[in-house]
Coordinates of C-alpha atoms in Angstrom, one line a residue:
X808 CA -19.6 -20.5 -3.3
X809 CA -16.4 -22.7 -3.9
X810 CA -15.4 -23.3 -7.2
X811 CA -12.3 -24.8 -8.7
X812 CA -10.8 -21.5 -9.4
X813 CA -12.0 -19.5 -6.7
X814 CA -11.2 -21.0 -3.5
X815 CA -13.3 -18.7 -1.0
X816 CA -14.5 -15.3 -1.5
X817 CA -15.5 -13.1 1.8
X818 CA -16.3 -9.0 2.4
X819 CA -13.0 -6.6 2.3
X820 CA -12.7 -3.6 5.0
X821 CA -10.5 -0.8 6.0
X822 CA -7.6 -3.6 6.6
X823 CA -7.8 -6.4 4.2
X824 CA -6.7 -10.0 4.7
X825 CA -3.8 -11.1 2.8
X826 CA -2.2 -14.4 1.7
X827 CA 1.7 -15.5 2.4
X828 CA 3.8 -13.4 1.8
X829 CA 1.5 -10.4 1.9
X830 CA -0.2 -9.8 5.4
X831 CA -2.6 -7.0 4.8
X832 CA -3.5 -4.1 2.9
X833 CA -5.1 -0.7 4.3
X834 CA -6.8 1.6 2.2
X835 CA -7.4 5.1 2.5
X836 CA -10.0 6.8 1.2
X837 CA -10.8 10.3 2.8
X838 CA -12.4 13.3 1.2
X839 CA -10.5 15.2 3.4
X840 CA -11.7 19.3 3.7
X841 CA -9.9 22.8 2.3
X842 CA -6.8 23.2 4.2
X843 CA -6.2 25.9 7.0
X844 CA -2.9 27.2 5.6
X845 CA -1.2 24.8 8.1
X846 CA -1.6 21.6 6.0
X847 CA -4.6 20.7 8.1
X848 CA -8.4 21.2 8.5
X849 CA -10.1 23.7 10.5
X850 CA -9.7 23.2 14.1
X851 CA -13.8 23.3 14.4
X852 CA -14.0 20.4 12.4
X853 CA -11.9 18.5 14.5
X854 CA -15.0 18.7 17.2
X855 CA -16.3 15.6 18.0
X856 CA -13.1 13.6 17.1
X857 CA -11.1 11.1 19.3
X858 CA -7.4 13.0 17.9
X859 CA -4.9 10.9 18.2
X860 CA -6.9 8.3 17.1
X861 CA -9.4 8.9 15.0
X862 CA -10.8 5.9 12.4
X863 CA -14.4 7.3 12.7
X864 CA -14.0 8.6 9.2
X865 CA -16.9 10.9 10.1
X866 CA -17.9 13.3 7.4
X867 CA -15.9 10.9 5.0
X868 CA -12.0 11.6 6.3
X869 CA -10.3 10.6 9.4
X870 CA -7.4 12.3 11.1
X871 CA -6.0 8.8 11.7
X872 CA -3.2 9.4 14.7
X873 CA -3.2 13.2 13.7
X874 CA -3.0 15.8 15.8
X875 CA -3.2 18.6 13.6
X876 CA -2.2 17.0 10.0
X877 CA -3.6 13.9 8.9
X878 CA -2.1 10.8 8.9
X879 CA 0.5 8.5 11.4
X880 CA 3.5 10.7 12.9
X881 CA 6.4 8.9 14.1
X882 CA 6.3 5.2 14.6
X883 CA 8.6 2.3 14.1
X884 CA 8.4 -0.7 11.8
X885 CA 10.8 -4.0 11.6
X886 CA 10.7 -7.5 9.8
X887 CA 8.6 -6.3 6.6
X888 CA 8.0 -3.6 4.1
X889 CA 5.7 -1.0 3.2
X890 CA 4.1 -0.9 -0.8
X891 CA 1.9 3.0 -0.4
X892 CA 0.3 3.3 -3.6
X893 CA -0.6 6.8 -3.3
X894 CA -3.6 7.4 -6.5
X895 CA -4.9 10.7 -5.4
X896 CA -3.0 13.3 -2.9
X897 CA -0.1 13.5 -0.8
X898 CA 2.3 11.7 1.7
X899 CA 4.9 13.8 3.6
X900 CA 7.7 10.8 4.3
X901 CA 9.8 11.6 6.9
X902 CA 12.4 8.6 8.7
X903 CA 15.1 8.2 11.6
X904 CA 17.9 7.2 8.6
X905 CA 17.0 11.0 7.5
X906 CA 15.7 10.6 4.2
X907 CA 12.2 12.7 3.6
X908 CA 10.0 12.9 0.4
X909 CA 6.7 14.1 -0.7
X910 CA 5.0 11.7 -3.3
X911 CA 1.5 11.1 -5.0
X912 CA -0.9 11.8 -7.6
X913 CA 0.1 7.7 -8.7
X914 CA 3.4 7.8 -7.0
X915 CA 4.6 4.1 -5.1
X916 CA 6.9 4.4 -2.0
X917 CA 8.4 1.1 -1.3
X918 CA 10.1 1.0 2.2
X919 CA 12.5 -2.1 3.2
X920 CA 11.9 -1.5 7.3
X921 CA 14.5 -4.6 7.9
X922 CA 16.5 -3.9 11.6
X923 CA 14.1 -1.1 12.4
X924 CA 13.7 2.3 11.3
X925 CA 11.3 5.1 12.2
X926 CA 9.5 7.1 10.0
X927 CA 5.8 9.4 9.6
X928 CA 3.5 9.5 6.8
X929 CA 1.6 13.0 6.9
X930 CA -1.7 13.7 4.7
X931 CA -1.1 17.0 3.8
X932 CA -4.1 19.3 2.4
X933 CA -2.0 21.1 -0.1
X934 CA -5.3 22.8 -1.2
X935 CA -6.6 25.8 0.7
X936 CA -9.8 26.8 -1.7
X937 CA -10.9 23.1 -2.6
X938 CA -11.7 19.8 -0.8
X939 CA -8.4 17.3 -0.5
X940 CA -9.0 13.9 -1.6
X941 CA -6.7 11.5 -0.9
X942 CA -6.9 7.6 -1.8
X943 CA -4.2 4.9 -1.1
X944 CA -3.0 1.2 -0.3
X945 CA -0.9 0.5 2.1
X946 CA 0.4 -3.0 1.5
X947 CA 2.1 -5.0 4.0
X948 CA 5.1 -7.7 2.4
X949 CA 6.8 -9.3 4.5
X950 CA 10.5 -10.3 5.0
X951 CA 11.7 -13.9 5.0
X952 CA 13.8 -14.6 8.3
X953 CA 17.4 -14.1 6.6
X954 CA 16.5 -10.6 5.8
X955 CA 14.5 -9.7 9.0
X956 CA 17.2 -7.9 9.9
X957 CA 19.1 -5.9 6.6
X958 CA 19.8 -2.3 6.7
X959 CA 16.6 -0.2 5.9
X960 CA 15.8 1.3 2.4
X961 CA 13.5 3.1 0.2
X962 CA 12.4 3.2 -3.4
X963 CA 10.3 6.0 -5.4
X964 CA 8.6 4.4 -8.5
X965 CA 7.4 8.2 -10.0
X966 CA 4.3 7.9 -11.7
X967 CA 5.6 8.3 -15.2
X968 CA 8.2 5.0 -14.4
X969 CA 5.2 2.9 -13.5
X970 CA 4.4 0.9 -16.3
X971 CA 0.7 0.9 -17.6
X972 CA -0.5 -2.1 -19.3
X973 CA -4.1 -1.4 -21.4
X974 CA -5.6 -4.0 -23.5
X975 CA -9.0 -3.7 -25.5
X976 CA -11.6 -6.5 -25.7
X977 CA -13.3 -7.7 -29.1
X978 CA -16.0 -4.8 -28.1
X979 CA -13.2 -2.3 -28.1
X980 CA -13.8 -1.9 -24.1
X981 CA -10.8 -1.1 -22.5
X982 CA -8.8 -2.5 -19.3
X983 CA -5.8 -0.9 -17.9
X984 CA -3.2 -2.6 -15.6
X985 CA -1.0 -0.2 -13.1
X986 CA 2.3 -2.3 -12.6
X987 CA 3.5 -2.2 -9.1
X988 CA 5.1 -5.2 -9.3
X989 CA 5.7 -8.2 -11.2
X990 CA 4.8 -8.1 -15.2
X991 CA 1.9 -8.5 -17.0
X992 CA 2.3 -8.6 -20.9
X993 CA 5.0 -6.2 -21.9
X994 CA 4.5 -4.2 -19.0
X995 CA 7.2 -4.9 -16.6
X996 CA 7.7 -3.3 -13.0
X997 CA 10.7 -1.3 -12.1
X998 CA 13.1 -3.3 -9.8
X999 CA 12.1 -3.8 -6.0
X1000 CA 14.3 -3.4 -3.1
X1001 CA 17.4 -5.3 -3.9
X1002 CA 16.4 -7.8 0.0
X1003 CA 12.6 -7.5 -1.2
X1004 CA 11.0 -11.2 -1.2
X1005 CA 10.0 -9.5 -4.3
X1006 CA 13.4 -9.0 -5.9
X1007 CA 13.9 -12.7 -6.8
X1008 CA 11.6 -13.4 -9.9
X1009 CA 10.6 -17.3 -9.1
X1010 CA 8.8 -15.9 -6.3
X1011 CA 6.1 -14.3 -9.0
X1012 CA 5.1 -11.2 -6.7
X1013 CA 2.6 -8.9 -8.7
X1014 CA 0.9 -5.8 -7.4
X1015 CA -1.6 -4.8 -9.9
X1016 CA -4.2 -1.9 -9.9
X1017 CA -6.7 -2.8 -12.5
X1018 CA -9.4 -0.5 -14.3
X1019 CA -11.9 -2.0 -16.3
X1020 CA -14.8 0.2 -18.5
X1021 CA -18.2 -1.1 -18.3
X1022 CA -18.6 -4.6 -19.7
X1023 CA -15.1 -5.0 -19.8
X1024 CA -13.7 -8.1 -20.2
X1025 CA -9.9 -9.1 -19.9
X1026 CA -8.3 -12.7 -18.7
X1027 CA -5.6 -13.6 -15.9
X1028 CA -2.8 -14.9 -17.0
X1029 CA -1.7 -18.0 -15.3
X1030 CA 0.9 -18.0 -12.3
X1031 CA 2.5 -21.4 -10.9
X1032 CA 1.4 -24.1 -8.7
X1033 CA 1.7 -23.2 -5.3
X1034 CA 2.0 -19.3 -5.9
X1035 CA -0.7 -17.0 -3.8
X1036 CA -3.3 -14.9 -5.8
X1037 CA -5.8 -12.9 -4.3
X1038 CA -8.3 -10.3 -6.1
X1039 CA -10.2 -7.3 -4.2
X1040 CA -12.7 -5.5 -5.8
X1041 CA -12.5 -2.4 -4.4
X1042 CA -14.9 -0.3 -7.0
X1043 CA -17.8 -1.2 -8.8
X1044 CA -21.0 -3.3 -7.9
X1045 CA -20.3 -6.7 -9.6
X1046 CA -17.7 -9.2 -11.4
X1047 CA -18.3 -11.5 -13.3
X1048 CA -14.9 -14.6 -12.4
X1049 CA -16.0 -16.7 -15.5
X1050 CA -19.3 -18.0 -14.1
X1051 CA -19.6 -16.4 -10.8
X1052 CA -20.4 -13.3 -9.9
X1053 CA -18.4 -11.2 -7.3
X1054 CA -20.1 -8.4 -5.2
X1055 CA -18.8 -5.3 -4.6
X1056 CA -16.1 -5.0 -2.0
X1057 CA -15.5 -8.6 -1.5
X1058 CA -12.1 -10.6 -2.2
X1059 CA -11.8 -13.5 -3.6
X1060 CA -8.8 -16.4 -3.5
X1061 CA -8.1 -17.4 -7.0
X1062 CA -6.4 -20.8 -8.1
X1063 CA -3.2 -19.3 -10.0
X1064 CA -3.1 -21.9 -12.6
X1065 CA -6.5 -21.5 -13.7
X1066 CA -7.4 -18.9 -16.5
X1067 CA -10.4 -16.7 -14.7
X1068 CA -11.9 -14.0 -17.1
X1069 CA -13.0 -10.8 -15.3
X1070 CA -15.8 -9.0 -16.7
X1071 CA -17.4 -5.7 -15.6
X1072 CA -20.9 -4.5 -14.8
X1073 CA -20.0 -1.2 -14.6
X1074 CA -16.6 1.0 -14.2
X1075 CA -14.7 -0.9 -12.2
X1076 CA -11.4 -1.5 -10.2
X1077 CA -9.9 -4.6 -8.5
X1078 CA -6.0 -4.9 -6.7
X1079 CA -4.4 -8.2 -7.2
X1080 CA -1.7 -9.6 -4.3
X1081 CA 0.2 -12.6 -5.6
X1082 CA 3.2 -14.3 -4.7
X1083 CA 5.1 -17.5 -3.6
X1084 CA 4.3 -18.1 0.1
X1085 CA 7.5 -18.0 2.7
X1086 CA 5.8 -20.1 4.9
X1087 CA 8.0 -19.2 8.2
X1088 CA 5.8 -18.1 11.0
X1089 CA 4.8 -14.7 11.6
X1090 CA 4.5 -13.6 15.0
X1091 CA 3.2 -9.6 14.7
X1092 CA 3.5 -6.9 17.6
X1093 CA 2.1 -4.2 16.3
X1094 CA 4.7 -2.6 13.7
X1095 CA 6.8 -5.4 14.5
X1096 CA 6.6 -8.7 12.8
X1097 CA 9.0 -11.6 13.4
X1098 CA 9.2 -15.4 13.5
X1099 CA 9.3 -15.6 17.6
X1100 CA 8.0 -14.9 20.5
X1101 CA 11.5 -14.1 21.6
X1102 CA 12.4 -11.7 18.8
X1103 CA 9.6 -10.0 19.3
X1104 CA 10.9 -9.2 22.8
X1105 CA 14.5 -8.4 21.8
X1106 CA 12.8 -6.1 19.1
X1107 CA 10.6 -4.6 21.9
X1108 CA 13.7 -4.1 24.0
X1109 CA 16.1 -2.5 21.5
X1110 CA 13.6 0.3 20.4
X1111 CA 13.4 1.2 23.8
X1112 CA 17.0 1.5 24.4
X1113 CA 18.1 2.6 21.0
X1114 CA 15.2 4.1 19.2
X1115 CA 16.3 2.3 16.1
X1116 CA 19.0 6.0 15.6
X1117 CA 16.4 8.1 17.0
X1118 CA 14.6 10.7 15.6
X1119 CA 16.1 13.9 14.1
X1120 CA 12.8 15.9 13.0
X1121 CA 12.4 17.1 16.2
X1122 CA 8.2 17.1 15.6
X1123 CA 6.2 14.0 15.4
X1124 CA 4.3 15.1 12.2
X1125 CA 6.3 16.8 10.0
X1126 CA 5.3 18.3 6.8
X1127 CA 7.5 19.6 3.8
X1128 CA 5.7 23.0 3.7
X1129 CA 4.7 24.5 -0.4
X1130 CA 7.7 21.8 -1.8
X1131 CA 6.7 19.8 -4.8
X1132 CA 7.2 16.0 -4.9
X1133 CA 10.7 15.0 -4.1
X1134 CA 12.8 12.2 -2.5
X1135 CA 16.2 12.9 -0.2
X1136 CA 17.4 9.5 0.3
X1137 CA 19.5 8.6 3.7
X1138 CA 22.8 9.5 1.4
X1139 CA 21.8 12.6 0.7
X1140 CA 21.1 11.9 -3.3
X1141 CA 18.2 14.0 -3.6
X1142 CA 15.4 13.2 -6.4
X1143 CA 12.4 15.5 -8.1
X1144 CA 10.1 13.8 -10.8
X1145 CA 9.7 15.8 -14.4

């Protein structure tokens, strides 16, 4: 049903639609098994998988493009950036300008992929006498066309720097804000990549993980004309969006100026993607996504002369053995989290 404030609502998947200048989000949610001592599952429960591409998610995990630890070994991005919102579990970062990191637990990675780099993301399962469970988003933002091409870069946002709005309702429920991005309240993000579409603050890009009790109830703020705002409700089995009522695992497009009250049915959680659209075109190859045809080719044709620096692991799905969580940036500055 179309209302005034919300525009169209439709089901959310494993990859979500997006709005300009988002272009999807993936999340992960795998109940992933003890480890073998090798960072991956038993070999007999990888019978009856398609490794190396495994999506099936059968027995609630997936091995993704695994071979024998989860997740995507080496592959190359250009033209956007990654946003991995890790809230449960690990991700063993690995890239071709030889910066590494282990992060999660409500760690945020935040990669700038710009002229090309290469990089893995490995699920390690850190835990060999209990079940793994990893959850995440991987969000897709993408670059105008004067910064398709800037030197490739990476932020950690630790847990402990990413701000946490909570507000209580009249009833004393409570709602709390993760802030990714953007500000909400007194809650303000920590600083995006410096050629982020994110960086300049007209463009009013917010990335916020919300958690509302049961019955909940706590209002949007307003954004500007003209700015995109899109809420999934990822957990729970109904929304209340002032008078209509959202299903469980839909999205819906929200008019920014409006104020929409959210209210809960039960414990729930809901991501919001907003931001000022580029509006340049997108034309997407795979990890690649430019404004042509053409530089889609010439991206195509450089990695398979240059490699965007090549690849100096040696393996294709690295992990960072028993380390804690830690960042080694491509000048060598090296990071660890309290």
């Amino acid at each position: 049903m179309k209302t005034k404030e919300i525009k169209s609502v439709e089901p959310i998947g494993f990859q979500w639609k997006a709005k300009d200048p988002f272009l999807f989000c993936a999340h992960h949610n795998d109940h992933f098994p003890k480890g073998n001592g090798n960072y991956g599952p038993d070999r007999e429960l990888l019978k009856g998988r398609q490794i190396g591409s495994d999506f099936s998610s059968k027995d609630g995990w997936s091995m993704y493009h695994g071979q024998k630890v989860p997740g995507f070994p080496v592959h190359p991005h250009r033209g956007f950036e990654t946003i991995t919102m890790v809230r449960k579990g690990f991700v063993d970062h690995t890239d071709s300008m030889n910066a590494a990191g282990r992060y999660g637990n409500g760690d945020v990675q935040w990669m700038t992929a710009g002229k090309g780099v290469q990089h893995a993301e490995m699920f390690p399962l850190l835990n060999q006498e209990e079940k793994n469970h990893l959850e995440l988003f991987q969000i897709w933002l993408n670059l105008p066309a004067k910064s398709k091409l800037v030197t490739p870069y990476f932020n950690m946002f630790w847990d402990k720097l990413i701000p946490k709005y909570q507000h209580k309702d009249e009833q004393g429920k409570s709602t709390k804000i993760e802030v990714v991005a953007g500000a909400i309240g007194n809650a303000k993000a920590p600083t995006p990549p410096p050629d982020s579409w994110a960086s300049n603050l007209s463009n009013e890009v917010a990335v916020w993980n919300i958690k509302m009790e049961p019955s909940a109830e706590f209002q949007l703020p307003k954004a500007s004309k003209g700015i995109n705002r899109v809420l999934y409700f990822y957990e729970g089995s109904n929304l209340q969006l002032n008078e209509y009522s959202l299903a469980g695992k839909h999205m819906a497009d929200l008019d920014p100026e409006a104020f929409i009250k959210l209210k809960a049915t039960d414990a729930s959680a809901i991501l919001i993607l907003q931001g000022r659209p580029i509006n340049e075109p997108v034309v997407q190859y795979g990890p690649f996504v430019m404004n042509t045809e053409q530089e889609i080719r010439e991206t195509y044709q450089e990695y398979q002369q240059t490699q965007f620096g090549g690849w100096p692991w040696g393996l294709s799905e690295p992990d960072h053995g028993t380390k804690g969580r830690f960042a080694k940036y491509a000048d060598g500055k090296v990071e660890e989290p309290e």
